[in-house]
Amino acid sequence: GAGVSQSPSNKVTEKGKDVELRCDPISGHTALYWYRQRLGQGLEFLIYFQGNSAPDKSGLPSDRFSAERTGESVSTLTIQRTQQEDSAVYLCASSLGRMGTQYFGPGTRLLVL
Amino acid sequence: DAKTTQPTSMDCAEGRAANLPCNHSTISGNEYVYWYRQIHSQGPQYIIHGLKNNETNEMASLIITEDRKSSTLILPHATLRDTAVYYCIVRPQTGANNLFFGTGTRLTVIP
């Protein structure tokens, strides 16, 4: 596609439920990143994929958060047993290689009630 | 991680040039300067990046001082659609995988 796409654009869930957020990177981009942005705050790095492997998971805030990538393309970020503090915009970015320019998707706005 | 310093906010009249400064006095030789912006409720948008030479593209110009300790992003003819938070990011060629977004400069273009 022309750019990074993410779905859903908005997600409202109840505390304790699991959610899955999807990212479709730019075709051919081997590197993929997930970030989180809480209301009025800066971006927090969550995880980095090179191909289907995640050599850097240092930003995942707890074991409730996991992510996978398949076919060196689509990635899914899963949050289990959601908490209210998980409410944020989750942003995905991709780049040609690890040091390439990162291009961001529009984000998924997650609200945990 | 905070390797850059930017003013919290700036105003610019529509049609005039917007000059956004950034200090990165501890930048090292292998670190690039990147600029992104984030318009309300959207994902960050890449603008431009450079190492030591000045750069220009269809969106903006990037002027990096000779000692590389500061830079200026120039939007030559600001429009209302340029109202956004602008982030100056120093990124090494090796090491960290992620981009560190500080607090940025909130640019308001005034009609």
PDB file of C-alpha atoms in Angstrom:
ATOM      1  CA  GLY A   1       0.000   0.000   0.000  1.00  0.00           C
ATOM      2  CA  ALA A   2       0.896   3.636  -0.150  1.00  0.00           C
ATOM      3  CA  GLY A   3       1.473   3.996   3.557  1.00  0.00           C
ATOM      4  CA  VAL A   4       1.288   2.238   6.900  1.00  0.00           C
ATOM      5  CA  SER A   5      -2.228   1.251   7.824  1.00  0.00           C
ATOM      6  CA  GLN A   6      -3.612   0.254  11.198  1.00  0.00           C
ATOM      7  CA  SER A   7      -6.848  -1.260  12.350  1.00  0.00           C
ATOM      8  CA  PRO A   8      -9.113  -0.702  14.042  1.00  0.00           C
ATOM      9  CA  SER A   9      -8.856   3.069  14.102  1.00  0.00           C
ATOM     10  CA  ASN A  10     -10.717   3.142  17.401  1.00  0.00           C
ATOM     11  CA  LYS A  11     -11.338   0.441  19.992  1.00  0.00           C
ATOM     12  CA  VAL A  12     -13.357   0.651  23.173  1.00  0.00           C
ATOM     13  CA  THR A  13     -13.104  -2.309  25.503  1.00  0.00           C
ATOM     14  CA  GLU A  14     -13.909  -3.252  29.049  1.00  0.00           C
ATOM     15  CA  LYS A  15     -11.259  -3.694  31.698  1.00  0.00           C
ATOM     16  CA  GLY A  16     -10.028  -7.263  31.757  1.00  0.00           C
ATOM     17  CA  LYS A  17     -10.741  -8.042  28.101  1.00  0.00           C
ATOM     18  CA  ASP A  18      -8.064  -8.876  25.536  1.00  0.00           C
ATOM     19  CA  VAL A  19      -7.523  -6.715  22.460  1.00  0.00           C
ATOM     20  CA  GLU A  20      -5.631  -7.181  19.207  1.00  0.00           C
ATOM     21  CA  LEU A  21      -4.306  -4.284  17.208  1.00  0.00           C
ATOM     22  CA  ARG A  22      -3.153  -4.736  13.640  1.00  0.00           C
ATOM     23  CA  CYS A  23      -0.471  -3.006  11.591  1.00  0.00           C
ATOM     24  CA  ASP A  24       0.114  -3.324   7.846  1.00  0.00           C
ATOM     25  CA  PRO A  25       3.513  -1.825   7.038  1.00  0.00           C
ATOM     26  CA  ILE A  26       4.638  -0.326   3.762  1.00  0.00           C
ATOM     27  CA  SER A  27       5.317  -3.142   1.316  1.00  0.00           C
ATOM     28  CA  GLY A  28       8.970  -4.194   1.367  1.00  0.00           C
ATOM     29  CA  HIS A  29       9.759  -2.572   4.702  1.00  0.00           C
ATOM     30  CA  THR A  30      11.644  -5.104   6.775  1.00  0.00           C
ATOM     31  CA  ALA A  31      11.648  -3.124  10.012  1.00  0.00           C
ATOM     32  CA  LEU A  32       8.489  -2.524  12.019  1.00  0.00           C
ATOM     33  CA  TYR A  33       7.992  -0.643  15.277  1.00  0.00           C
ATOM     34  CA  TRP A  34       5.216  -0.241  17.818  1.00  0.00           C
ATOM     35  CA  TYR A  35       4.916   2.856  19.984  1.00  0.00           C
ATOM     36  CA  ARG A  36       2.358   4.021  22.514  1.00  0.00           C
ATOM     37  CA  GLN A  37       1.228   7.600  23.083  1.00  0.00           C
ATOM     38  CA  ARG A  38      -0.826   8.472  26.118  1.00  0.00           C
ATOM     39  CA  LEU A  39      -3.004  11.568  26.008  1.00  0.00           C
ATOM     40  CA  GLY A  40      -0.882  14.706  25.942  1.00  0.00           C
ATOM     41  CA  GLN A  41       2.382  12.777  26.195  1.00  0.00           C
ATOM     42  CA  GLY A  42       5.240  11.793  23.947  1.00  0.00           C
ATOM     43  CA  LEU A  43       5.757   8.498  22.170  1.00  0.00           C
ATOM     44  CA  GLU A  44       6.926   5.464  24.140  1.00  0.00           C
ATOM     45  CA  PHE A  45       8.754   2.741  22.231  1.00  0.00           C
ATOM     46  CA  LEU A  46       7.308  -0.729  22.725  1.00  0.00           C
ATOM     47  CA  ILE A  47       8.918  -3.227  20.336  1.00  0.00           C
ATOM     48  CA  TYR A  48      10.962  -3.505  17.147  1.00  0.00           C
ATOM     49  CA  PHE A  49      10.772  -6.215  14.511  1.00  0.00           C
ATOM     50  CA  GLN A  50      13.373  -7.017  11.894  1.00  0.00           C
ATOM     51  CA  GLY A  51      11.651  -9.410   9.542  1.00  0.00           C
ATOM     52  CA  ASN A  52       9.567 -11.707  11.728  1.00  0.00           C
ATOM     53  CA  SER A  53      11.937 -11.560  14.681  1.00  0.00           C
ATOM     54  CA  ALA A  54      11.777  -9.078  17.542  1.00  0.00           C
ATOM     55  CA  PRO A  55      15.344  -8.341  18.643  1.00  0.00           C
ATOM     56  CA  ASP A  56      14.187  -5.479  20.855  1.00  0.00           C
ATOM     57  CA  LYS A  57      11.192  -5.896  23.136  1.00  0.00           C
ATOM     58  CA  SER A  58      12.569  -3.607  25.789  1.00  0.00           C
ATOM     59  CA  GLY A  59       9.631  -1.215  25.749  1.00  0.00           C
ATOM     60  CA  LEU A  60       6.840  -3.692  26.408  1.00  0.00           C
ATOM     61  CA  PRO A  61       5.461  -2.514  29.760  1.00  0.00           C
ATOM     62  CA  SER A  62       4.372  -5.890  31.127  1.00  0.00           C
ATOM     63  CA  ASP A  63       3.837  -9.520  30.227  1.00  0.00           C
ATOM     64  CA  ARG A  64       0.264  -8.637  29.303  1.00  0.00           C
ATOM     65  CA  PHE A  65       1.686  -7.101  26.131  1.00  0.00           C
ATOM     66  CA  SER A  66       2.899  -9.252  23.249  1.00  0.00           C
ATOM     67  CA  ALA A  67       3.395  -8.826  19.541  1.00  0.00           C
ATOM     68  CA  GLU A  68       4.072 -10.953  16.551  1.00  0.00           C
ATOM     69  CA  ARG A  69       4.824 -10.456  12.907  1.00  0.00           C
ATOM     70  CA  THR A  70       4.244 -12.899  10.085  1.00  0.00           C
ATOM     71  CA  GLY A  71       5.340 -13.053   6.460  1.00  0.00           C
ATOM     72  CA  GLU A  72       7.638 -10.110   7.123  1.00  0.00           C
ATOM     73  CA  SER A  73       4.496  -8.068   6.779  1.00  0.00           C
ATOM     74  CA  VAL A  74       1.520  -7.755   9.091  1.00  0.00           C
ATOM     75  CA  SER A  75       2.063  -7.335  12.814  1.00  0.00           C
ATOM     76  CA  THR A  76      -0.373  -7.791  15.658  1.00  0.00           C
ATOM     77  CA  LEU A  77      -0.015  -6.229  19.091  1.00  0.00           C
ATOM     78  CA  THR A  78      -2.005  -8.073  21.734  1.00  0.00           C
ATOM     79  CA  ILE A  79      -2.885  -6.695  25.130  1.00  0.00           C
ATOM     80  CA  GLN A  80      -4.299  -9.239  27.560  1.00  0.00           C
ATOM     81  CA  ARG A  81      -6.475  -8.398  30.548  1.00  0.00           C
ATOM     82  CA  THR A  82      -6.583  -4.739  29.616  1.00  0.00           C
ATOM     83  CA  GLN A  83      -6.322  -2.109  32.325  1.00  0.00           C
ATOM     84  CA  GLN A  84      -7.471   1.492  32.269  1.00  0.00           C
ATOM     85  CA  GLU A  85      -3.866   2.687  32.116  1.00  0.00           C
ATOM     86  CA  ASP A  86      -3.550   0.903  28.774  1.00  0.00           C
ATOM     87  CA  SER A  87      -5.771   3.591  27.252  1.00  0.00           C
ATOM     88  CA  ALA A  88      -3.654   5.346  24.646  1.00  0.00           C
ATOM     89  CA  VAL A  89      -2.995   5.686  20.935  1.00  0.00           C
ATOM     90  CA  TYR A  90      -0.947   2.768  19.658  1.00  0.00           C
ATOM     91  CA  LEU A  91       1.216   3.728  16.704  1.00  0.00           C
ATOM     92  CA  CYS A  92       2.977   1.502  14.229  1.00  0.00           C
ATOM     93  CA  ALA A  93       5.870   2.564  12.013  1.00  0.00           C
ATOM     94  CA  SER A  94       7.890   0.790   9.347  1.00  0.00           C
ATOM     95  CA  SER A  95      11.176   1.418   7.597  1.00  0.00           C
ATOM     96  CA  LEU A  96      13.209  -0.117   4.784  1.00  0.00           C
ATOM     97  CA  GLY A  97      15.851  -1.289   7.185  1.00  0.00           C
ATOM     98  CA  ARG A  98      16.706  -0.714  10.809  1.00  0.00           C
ATOM     99  CA  MET A  99      18.255   2.655  10.108  1.00  0.00           C
ATOM    100  CA  GLY A 100      15.808   3.724   7.441  1.00  0.00           C
ATOM    101  CA  THR A 101      13.355   6.551   7.866  1.00  0.00           C
ATOM    102  CA  GLN A 102      10.381   5.445   9.939  1.00  0.00           C
ATOM    103  CA  TYR A 103       6.950   6.117   8.477  1.00  0.00           C
ATOM    104  CA  PHE A 104       4.010   6.045  10.846  1.00  0.00           C
ATOM    105  CA  GLY A 105       0.475   4.827  10.540  1.00  0.00           C
ATOM    106  CA  PRO A 106      -2.553   6.775  11.801  1.00  0.00           C
ATOM    107  CA  GLY A 107      -2.696   4.844  15.059  1.00  0.00           C
ATOM    108  CA  THR A 108      -5.329   2.892  16.957  1.00  0.00           C
ATOM    109  CA  ARG A 109      -7.061   4.795  19.732  1.00  0.00           C
ATOM    110  CA  LEU A 110      -7.713   2.352  22.574  1.00  0.00           C
ATOM    111  CA  LEU A 111     -10.057   3.236  25.412  1.00  0.00           C
ATOM    112  CA  VAL A 112     -10.363   0.828  28.314  1.00  0.00           C
ATOM    113  CA  LEU A 113     -13.430   1.445  30.428  1.00  0.00           C
TER     114      LEU A 113
ATOM    115  CA  ASP B   1      17.394  10.068  25.963  1.00  0.00           C
ATOM    116  CA  ALA B   2      16.636  13.812  25.810  1.00  0.00           C
ATOM    117  CA  LYS B   3      19.342  14.858  23.373  1.00  0.00           C
ATOM    118  CA  THR B   4      17.467  17.828  21.921  1.00  0.00           C
ATOM    119  CA  THR B   5      16.042  21.071  23.259  1.00  0.00           C
ATOM    120  CA  GLN B   6      13.210  22.878  21.522  1.00  0.00           C
ATOM    121  CA  PRO B   7      11.004  25.829  22.475  1.00  0.00           C
ATOM    122  CA  THR B   8       7.681  24.703  23.879  1.00  0.00           C
ATOM    123  CA  SER B   9       5.600  26.769  21.495  1.00  0.00           C
ATOM    124  CA  MET B  10       5.793  29.241  18.630  1.00  0.00           C
ATOM    125  CA  ASP B  11       3.386  31.261  16.543  1.00  0.00           C
ATOM    126  CA  CYS B  12       3.757  32.105  12.875  1.00  0.00           C
ATOM    127  CA  ALA B  13       1.635  34.248  10.578  1.00  0.00           C
ATOM    128  CA  GLU B  14       0.078  32.450   7.647  1.00  0.00           C
ATOM    129  CA  GLY B  15       2.154  32.847   4.508  1.00  0.00           C
ATOM    130  CA  ARG B  16       5.323  33.711   6.380  1.00  0.00           C
ATOM    131  CA  ALA B  17       8.297  31.434   6.922  1.00  0.00           C
ATOM    132  CA  ALA B  18       8.251  29.381  10.099  1.00  0.00           C
ATOM    133  CA  ASN B  19      11.714  28.844  11.578  1.00  0.00           C
ATOM    134  CA  LEU B  20      11.821  26.166  14.246  1.00  0.00           C
ATOM    135  CA  PRO B  21      15.068  25.893  16.204  1.00  0.00           C
ATOM    136  CA  CYS B  22      16.556  22.852  17.863  1.00  0.00           C
ATOM    137  CA  ASN B  23      19.615  22.537  20.061  1.00  0.00           C
ATOM    138  CA  HIS B  24      21.538  19.264  20.060  1.00  0.00           C
ATOM    139  CA  SER B  25      24.838  20.272  21.602  1.00  0.00           C
ATOM    140  CA  THR B  26      25.849  16.713  22.531  1.00  0.00           C
ATOM    141  CA  ILE B  27      25.319  15.289  19.049  1.00  0.00           C
ATOM    142  CA  SER B  28      28.038  12.921  17.927  1.00  0.00           C
ATOM    143  CA  GLY B  29      29.508  12.453  14.500  1.00  0.00           C
ATOM    144  CA  ASN B  30      27.375   9.490  13.478  1.00  0.00           C
ATOM    145  CA  GLU B  31      24.050  10.916  14.563  1.00  0.00           C
ATOM    146  CA  TYR B  32      21.455  12.248  12.150  1.00  0.00           C
ATOM    147  CA  VAL B  33      18.972  15.035  12.850  1.00  0.00           C
ATOM    148  CA  TYR B  34      15.407  14.052  11.994  1.00  0.00           C
ATOM    149  CA  TRP B  35      12.281  16.193  12.018  1.00  0.00           C
ATOM    150  CA  TYR B  36       8.757  14.870  12.349  1.00  0.00           C
ATOM    151  CA  ARG B  37       5.489  16.620  13.016  1.00  0.00           C
ATOM    152  CA  GLN B  38       2.254  15.463  14.553  1.00  0.00           C
ATOM    153  CA  ILE B  39      -0.962  17.105  13.587  1.00  0.00           C
ATOM    154  CA  HIS B  40      -3.710  16.699  16.150  1.00  0.00           C
ATOM    155  CA  SER B  41      -5.050  13.138  16.350  1.00  0.00           C
ATOM    156  CA  GLN B  42      -2.775  11.841  13.605  1.00  0.00           C
ATOM    157  CA  GLY B  43       0.365   9.718  13.536  1.00  0.00           C
ATOM    158  CA  PRO B  44       3.744  11.456  13.306  1.00  0.00           C
ATOM    159  CA  GLN B  45       4.659  12.573   9.803  1.00  0.00           C
ATOM    160  CA  TYR B  46       8.245  12.467   8.569  1.00  0.00           C
ATOM    161  CA  ILE B  47       9.477  15.828   7.288  1.00  0.00           C
ATOM    162  CA  ILE B  48      13.205  15.773   6.613  1.00  0.00           C
ATOM    163  CA  HIS B  49      16.549  14.604   7.960  1.00  0.00           C
ATOM    164  CA  GLY B  50      20.221  15.415   7.566  1.00  0.00           C
ATOM    165  CA  LEU B  51      23.693  14.635   8.821  1.00  0.00           C
ATOM    166  CA  LYS B  52      25.769  17.758   8.268  1.00  0.00           C
ATOM    167  CA  ASN B  53      24.743  19.340   4.992  1.00  0.00           C
ATOM    168  CA  ASN B  54      21.677  21.505   4.605  1.00  0.00           C
ATOM    169  CA  GLU B  55      18.759  19.638   3.078  1.00  0.00           C
ATOM    170  CA  THR B  56      15.638  20.698   1.218  1.00  0.00           C
ATOM    171  CA  ASN B  57      12.587  18.808   0.048  1.00  0.00           C
ATOM    172  CA  GLU B  58       9.061  19.642  -0.983  1.00  0.00           C
ATOM    173  CA  MET B  59       7.981  20.182   2.600  1.00  0.00           C
ATOM    174  CA  ALA B  60      10.799  22.057   4.275  1.00  0.00           C
ATOM    175  CA  SER B  61      14.450  22.998   4.521  1.00  0.00           C
ATOM    176  CA  LEU B  62      16.838  21.874   7.217  1.00  0.00           C
ATOM    177  CA  ILE B  63      19.748  24.101   8.138  1.00  0.00           C
ATOM    178  CA  ILE B  64      22.422  22.486  10.325  1.00  0.00           C
ATOM    179  CA  THR B  65      25.133  24.669  11.837  1.00  0.00           C
ATOM    180  CA  GLU B  66      28.716  23.919  10.943  1.00  0.00           C
ATOM    181  CA  ASP B  67      29.458  22.575  14.435  1.00  0.00           C
ATOM    182  CA  ARG B  68      26.244  20.502  14.209  1.00  0.00           C
ATOM    183  CA  LYS B  69      25.162  21.626  17.666  1.00  0.00           C
ATOM    184  CA  SER B  70      21.933  23.140  16.463  1.00  0.00           C
ATOM    185  CA  SER B  71      19.601  23.128  13.505  1.00  0.00           C
ATOM    186  CA  THR B  72      16.605  24.993  12.160  1.00  0.00           C
ATOM    187  CA  LEU B  73      13.624  23.608  10.320  1.00  0.00           C
ATOM    188  CA  ILE B  74      12.189  26.103   7.864  1.00  0.00           C
ATOM    189  CA  LEU B  75       8.681  25.925   6.466  1.00  0.00           C
ATOM    190  CA  PRO B  76       8.949  28.550   3.724  1.00  0.00           C
ATOM    191  CA  HIS B  77       5.299  29.590   3.492  1.00  0.00           C
ATOM    192  CA  ALA B  78       3.347  28.397   6.508  1.00  0.00           C
ATOM    193  CA  THR B  79      -0.302  27.503   6.078  1.00  0.00           C
ATOM    194  CA  LEU B  80      -2.982  26.790   8.646  1.00  0.00           C
ATOM    195  CA  ARG B  81      -2.506  23.084   7.915  1.00  0.00           C
ATOM    196  CA  ASP B  82       1.053  23.335   9.239  1.00  0.00           C
ATOM    197  CA  THR B  83      -0.241  23.854  12.780  1.00  0.00           C
ATOM    198  CA  ALA B  84       1.219  20.859  14.631  1.00  0.00           C
ATOM    199  CA  VAL B  85       3.778  19.705  17.174  1.00  0.00           C
ATOM    200  CA  TYR B  86       7.213  19.539  15.560  1.00  0.00           C
ATOM    201  CA  TYR B  87       9.774  17.096  16.890  1.00  0.00           C
ATOM    202  CA  CYS B  88      13.525  17.335  16.415  1.00  0.00           C
ATOM    203  CA  ILE B  89      15.166  13.941  16.947  1.00  0.00           C
ATOM    204  CA  VAL B  90      18.811  12.949  17.062  1.00  0.00           C
ATOM    205  CA  ARG B  91      19.276   9.418  15.817  1.00  0.00           C
ATOM    206  CA  PRO B  92      22.471   7.368  15.822  1.00  0.00           C
ATOM    207  CA  GLN B  93      23.374   5.211  12.858  1.00  0.00           C
ATOM    208  CA  THR B  94      23.935   2.300  15.204  1.00  0.00           C
ATOM    209  CA  GLY B  95      22.512   1.314  18.528  1.00  0.00           C
ATOM    210  CA  ALA B  96      19.006   2.322  19.529  1.00  0.00           C
ATOM    211  CA  ASN B  97      16.222   1.000  17.351  1.00  0.00           C
ATOM    212  CA  ASN B  98      13.565   3.466  18.324  1.00  0.00           C
ATOM    213  CA  LEU B  99      13.113   7.182  17.810  1.00  0.00           C
ATOM    214  CA  PHE B 100      12.975   9.271  20.973  1.00  0.00           C
ATOM    215  CA  PHE B 101      10.301  11.927  20.679  1.00  0.00           C
ATOM    216  CA  GLY B 102      10.720  14.663  23.252  1.00  0.00           C
ATOM    217  CA  THR B 103       8.110  17.298  23.930  1.00  0.00           C
ATOM    218  CA  GLY B 104       8.577  19.135  20.638  1.00  0.00           C
ATOM    219  CA  THR B 105       7.489  22.621  19.615  1.00  0.00           C
ATOM    220  CA  ARG B 106       3.823  23.370  19.237  1.00  0.00           C
ATOM    221  CA  LEU B 107       3.623  25.599  16.147  1.00  0.00           C
ATOM    222  CA  THR B 108       0.437  27.593  15.698  1.00  0.00           C
ATOM    223  CA  VAL B 109      -0.069  29.244  12.319  1.00  0.00           C
ATOM    224  CA  ILE B 110      -2.229  32.306  12.717  1.00  0.00           C
ATOM    225  CA  PRO B 111      -4.494  33.578   9.930  1.00  0.00           C
TER     226      PRO B 111
END
